[in-house]
mmCIF file of C-alpha atoms in Angstrom:
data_model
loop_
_atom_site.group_PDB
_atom_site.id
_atom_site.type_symbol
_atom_site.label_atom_id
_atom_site.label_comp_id
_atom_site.label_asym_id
_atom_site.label_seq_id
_atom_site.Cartn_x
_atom_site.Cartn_y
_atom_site.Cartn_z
ATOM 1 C CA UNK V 252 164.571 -70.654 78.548
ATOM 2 C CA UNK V 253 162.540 -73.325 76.614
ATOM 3 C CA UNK V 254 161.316 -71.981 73.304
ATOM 4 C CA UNK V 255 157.581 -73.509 72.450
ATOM 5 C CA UNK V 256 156.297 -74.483 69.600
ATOM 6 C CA UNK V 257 156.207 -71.999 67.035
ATOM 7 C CA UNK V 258 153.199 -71.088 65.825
ATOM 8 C CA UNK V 259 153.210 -70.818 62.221
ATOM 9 C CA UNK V 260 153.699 -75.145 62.226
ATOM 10 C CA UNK V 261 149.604 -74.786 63.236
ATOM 11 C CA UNK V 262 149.106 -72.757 60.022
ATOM 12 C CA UNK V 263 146.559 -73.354 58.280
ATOM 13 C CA UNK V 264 144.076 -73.520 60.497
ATOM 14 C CA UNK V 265 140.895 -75.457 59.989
ATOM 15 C CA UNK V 266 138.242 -73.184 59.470
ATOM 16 C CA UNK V 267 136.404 -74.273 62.458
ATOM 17 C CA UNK V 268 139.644 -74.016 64.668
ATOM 18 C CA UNK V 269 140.730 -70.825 63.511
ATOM 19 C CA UNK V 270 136.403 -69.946 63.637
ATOM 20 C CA UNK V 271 136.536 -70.996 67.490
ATOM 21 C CA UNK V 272 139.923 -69.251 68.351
ATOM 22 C CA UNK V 273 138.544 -66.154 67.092
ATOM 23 C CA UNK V 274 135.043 -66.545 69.031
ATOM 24 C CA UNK V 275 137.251 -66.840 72.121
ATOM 25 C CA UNK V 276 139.480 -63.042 71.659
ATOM 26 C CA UNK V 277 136.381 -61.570 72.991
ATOM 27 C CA UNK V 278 137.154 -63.576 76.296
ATOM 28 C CA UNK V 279 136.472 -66.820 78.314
ATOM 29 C CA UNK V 280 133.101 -68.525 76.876
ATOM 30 C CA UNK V 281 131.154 -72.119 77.237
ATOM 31 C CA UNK V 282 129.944 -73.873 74.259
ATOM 32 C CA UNK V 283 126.948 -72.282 73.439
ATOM 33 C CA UNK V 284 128.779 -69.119 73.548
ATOM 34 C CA UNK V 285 130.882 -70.076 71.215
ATOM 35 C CA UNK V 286 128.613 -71.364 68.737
ATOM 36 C CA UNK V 287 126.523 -67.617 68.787
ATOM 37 C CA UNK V 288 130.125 -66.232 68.366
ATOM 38 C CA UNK V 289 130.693 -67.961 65.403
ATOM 39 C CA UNK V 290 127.523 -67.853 63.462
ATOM 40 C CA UNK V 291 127.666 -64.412 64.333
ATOM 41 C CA UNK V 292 130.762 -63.378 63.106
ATOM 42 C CA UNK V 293 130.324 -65.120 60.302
ATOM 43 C CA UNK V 294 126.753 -63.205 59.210
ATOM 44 C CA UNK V 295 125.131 -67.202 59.722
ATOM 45 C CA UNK V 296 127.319 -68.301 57.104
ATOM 46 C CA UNK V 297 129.669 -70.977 59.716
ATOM 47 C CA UNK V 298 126.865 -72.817 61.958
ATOM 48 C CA UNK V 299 128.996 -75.593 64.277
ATOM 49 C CA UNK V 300 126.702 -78.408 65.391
ATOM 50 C CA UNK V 301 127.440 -79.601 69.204
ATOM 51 C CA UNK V 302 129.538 -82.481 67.858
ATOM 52 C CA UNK V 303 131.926 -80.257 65.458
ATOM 53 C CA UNK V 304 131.944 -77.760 68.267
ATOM 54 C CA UNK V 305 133.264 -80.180 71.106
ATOM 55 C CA UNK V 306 135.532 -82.208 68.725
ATOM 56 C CA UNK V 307 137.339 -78.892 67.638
ATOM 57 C CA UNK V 308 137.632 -77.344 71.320
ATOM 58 C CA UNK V 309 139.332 -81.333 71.985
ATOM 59 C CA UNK V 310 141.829 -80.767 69.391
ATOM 60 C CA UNK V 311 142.383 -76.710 70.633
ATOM 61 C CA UNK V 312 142.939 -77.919 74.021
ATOM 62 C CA UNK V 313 144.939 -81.056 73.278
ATOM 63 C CA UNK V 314 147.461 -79.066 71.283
ATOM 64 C CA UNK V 315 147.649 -76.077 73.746
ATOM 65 C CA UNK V 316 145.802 -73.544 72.117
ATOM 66 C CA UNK V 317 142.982 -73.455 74.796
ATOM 67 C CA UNK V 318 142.738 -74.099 77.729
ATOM 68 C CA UNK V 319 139.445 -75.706 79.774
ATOM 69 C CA UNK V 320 138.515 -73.369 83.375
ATOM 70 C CA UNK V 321 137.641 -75.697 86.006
ATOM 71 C CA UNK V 322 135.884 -73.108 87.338
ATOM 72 C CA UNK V 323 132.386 -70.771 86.684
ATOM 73 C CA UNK V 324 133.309 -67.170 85.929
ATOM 74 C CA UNK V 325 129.527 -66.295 88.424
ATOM 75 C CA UNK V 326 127.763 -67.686 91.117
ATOM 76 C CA UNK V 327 125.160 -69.560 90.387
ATOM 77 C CA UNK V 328 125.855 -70.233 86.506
ATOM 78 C CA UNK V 329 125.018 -73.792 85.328
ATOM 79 C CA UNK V 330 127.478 -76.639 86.079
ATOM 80 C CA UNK V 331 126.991 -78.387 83.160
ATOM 81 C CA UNK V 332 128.786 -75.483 81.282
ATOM 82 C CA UNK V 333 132.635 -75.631 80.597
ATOM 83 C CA UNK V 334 134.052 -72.739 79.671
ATOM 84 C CA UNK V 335 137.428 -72.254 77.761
ATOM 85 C CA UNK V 336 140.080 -69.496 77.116
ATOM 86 C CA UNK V 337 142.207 -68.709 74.662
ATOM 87 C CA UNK V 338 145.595 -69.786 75.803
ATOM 88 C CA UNK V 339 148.968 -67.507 75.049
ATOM 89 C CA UNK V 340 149.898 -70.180 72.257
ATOM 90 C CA UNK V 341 146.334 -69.933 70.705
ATOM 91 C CA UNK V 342 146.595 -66.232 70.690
ATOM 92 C CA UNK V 343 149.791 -66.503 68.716
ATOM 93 C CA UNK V 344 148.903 -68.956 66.188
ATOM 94 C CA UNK V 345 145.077 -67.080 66.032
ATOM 95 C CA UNK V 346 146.952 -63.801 64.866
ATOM 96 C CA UNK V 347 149.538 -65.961 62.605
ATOM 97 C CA UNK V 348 146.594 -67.312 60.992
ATOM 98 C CA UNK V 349 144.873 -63.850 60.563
ATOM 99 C CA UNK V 350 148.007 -62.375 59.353
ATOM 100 C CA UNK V 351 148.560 -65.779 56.582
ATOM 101 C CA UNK V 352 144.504 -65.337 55.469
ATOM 102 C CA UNK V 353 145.003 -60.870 55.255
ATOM 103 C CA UNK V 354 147.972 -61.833 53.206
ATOM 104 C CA UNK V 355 146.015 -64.040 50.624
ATOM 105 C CA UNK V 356 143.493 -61.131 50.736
ATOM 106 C CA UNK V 357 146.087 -58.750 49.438
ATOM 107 C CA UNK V 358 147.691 -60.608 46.733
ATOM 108 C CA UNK V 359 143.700 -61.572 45.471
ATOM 109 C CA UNK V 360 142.925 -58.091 45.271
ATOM 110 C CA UNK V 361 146.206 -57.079 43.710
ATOM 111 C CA UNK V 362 145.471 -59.807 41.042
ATOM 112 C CA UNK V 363 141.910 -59.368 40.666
ATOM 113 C CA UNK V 364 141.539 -55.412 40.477
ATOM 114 C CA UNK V 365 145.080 -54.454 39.221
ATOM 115 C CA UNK V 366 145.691 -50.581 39.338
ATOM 116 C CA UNK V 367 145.373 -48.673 36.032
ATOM 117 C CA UNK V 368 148.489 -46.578 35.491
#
């Protein structure tokens, strides 16, 4: 059995990587998609421009963490849309990435609002 790469040599993420990876748990989506997934998720505070957008889902597909459909999930949907999936790998490293920023989230409030005893 060949062992991939582990995930945790991705971490960190970019915030627009780890931003898209995240936009594409909720399932396969085209680019648009993803761009109301993000600024949603985000309360508007992460808006991706086309060009940020395609660059990152370049790098996400180039290193394995999604993957491009070659097909339309419904008849009749545009062409010009590609849609993209969250590979196995991308799920791995977008839950090693969660897990690394929940960490930093811990010790900050640990340090910041230390318990009175």
């Amino acid at each position: 059995m060949v062992a991939g790469p582990d995930p945790e040599s991705f971490l960190p993420l970019p915030q627009a990587q780890f931003h898209v990876l995240v936009a594409l748990t909720e399932g396969d989506k085209h680019g648009y998609a993803i761009m109301q997934a993000v600024e949603r998720s985000s309360n508007g505070v992460v808006r991706m421009g086309p060009a940020t957008l395609y660059g990152t889902l370049k790098r996400l597909v180039d290193h394995g963490l999604a993957d491009e459909l070659p097909g339309r999930p419904a008849p009749g949907d545009d062409q010009r849309r590609r849609y993209y999936r969250l590979s196995g790998l991308g799920r791995q490293v977008c839950a090693a990435e969660a897990d690394r920023l929940a960490g930093l989230v811990r010790m900050t409030s640990r340090n910041l609002r230390p318990r009175m005893t």
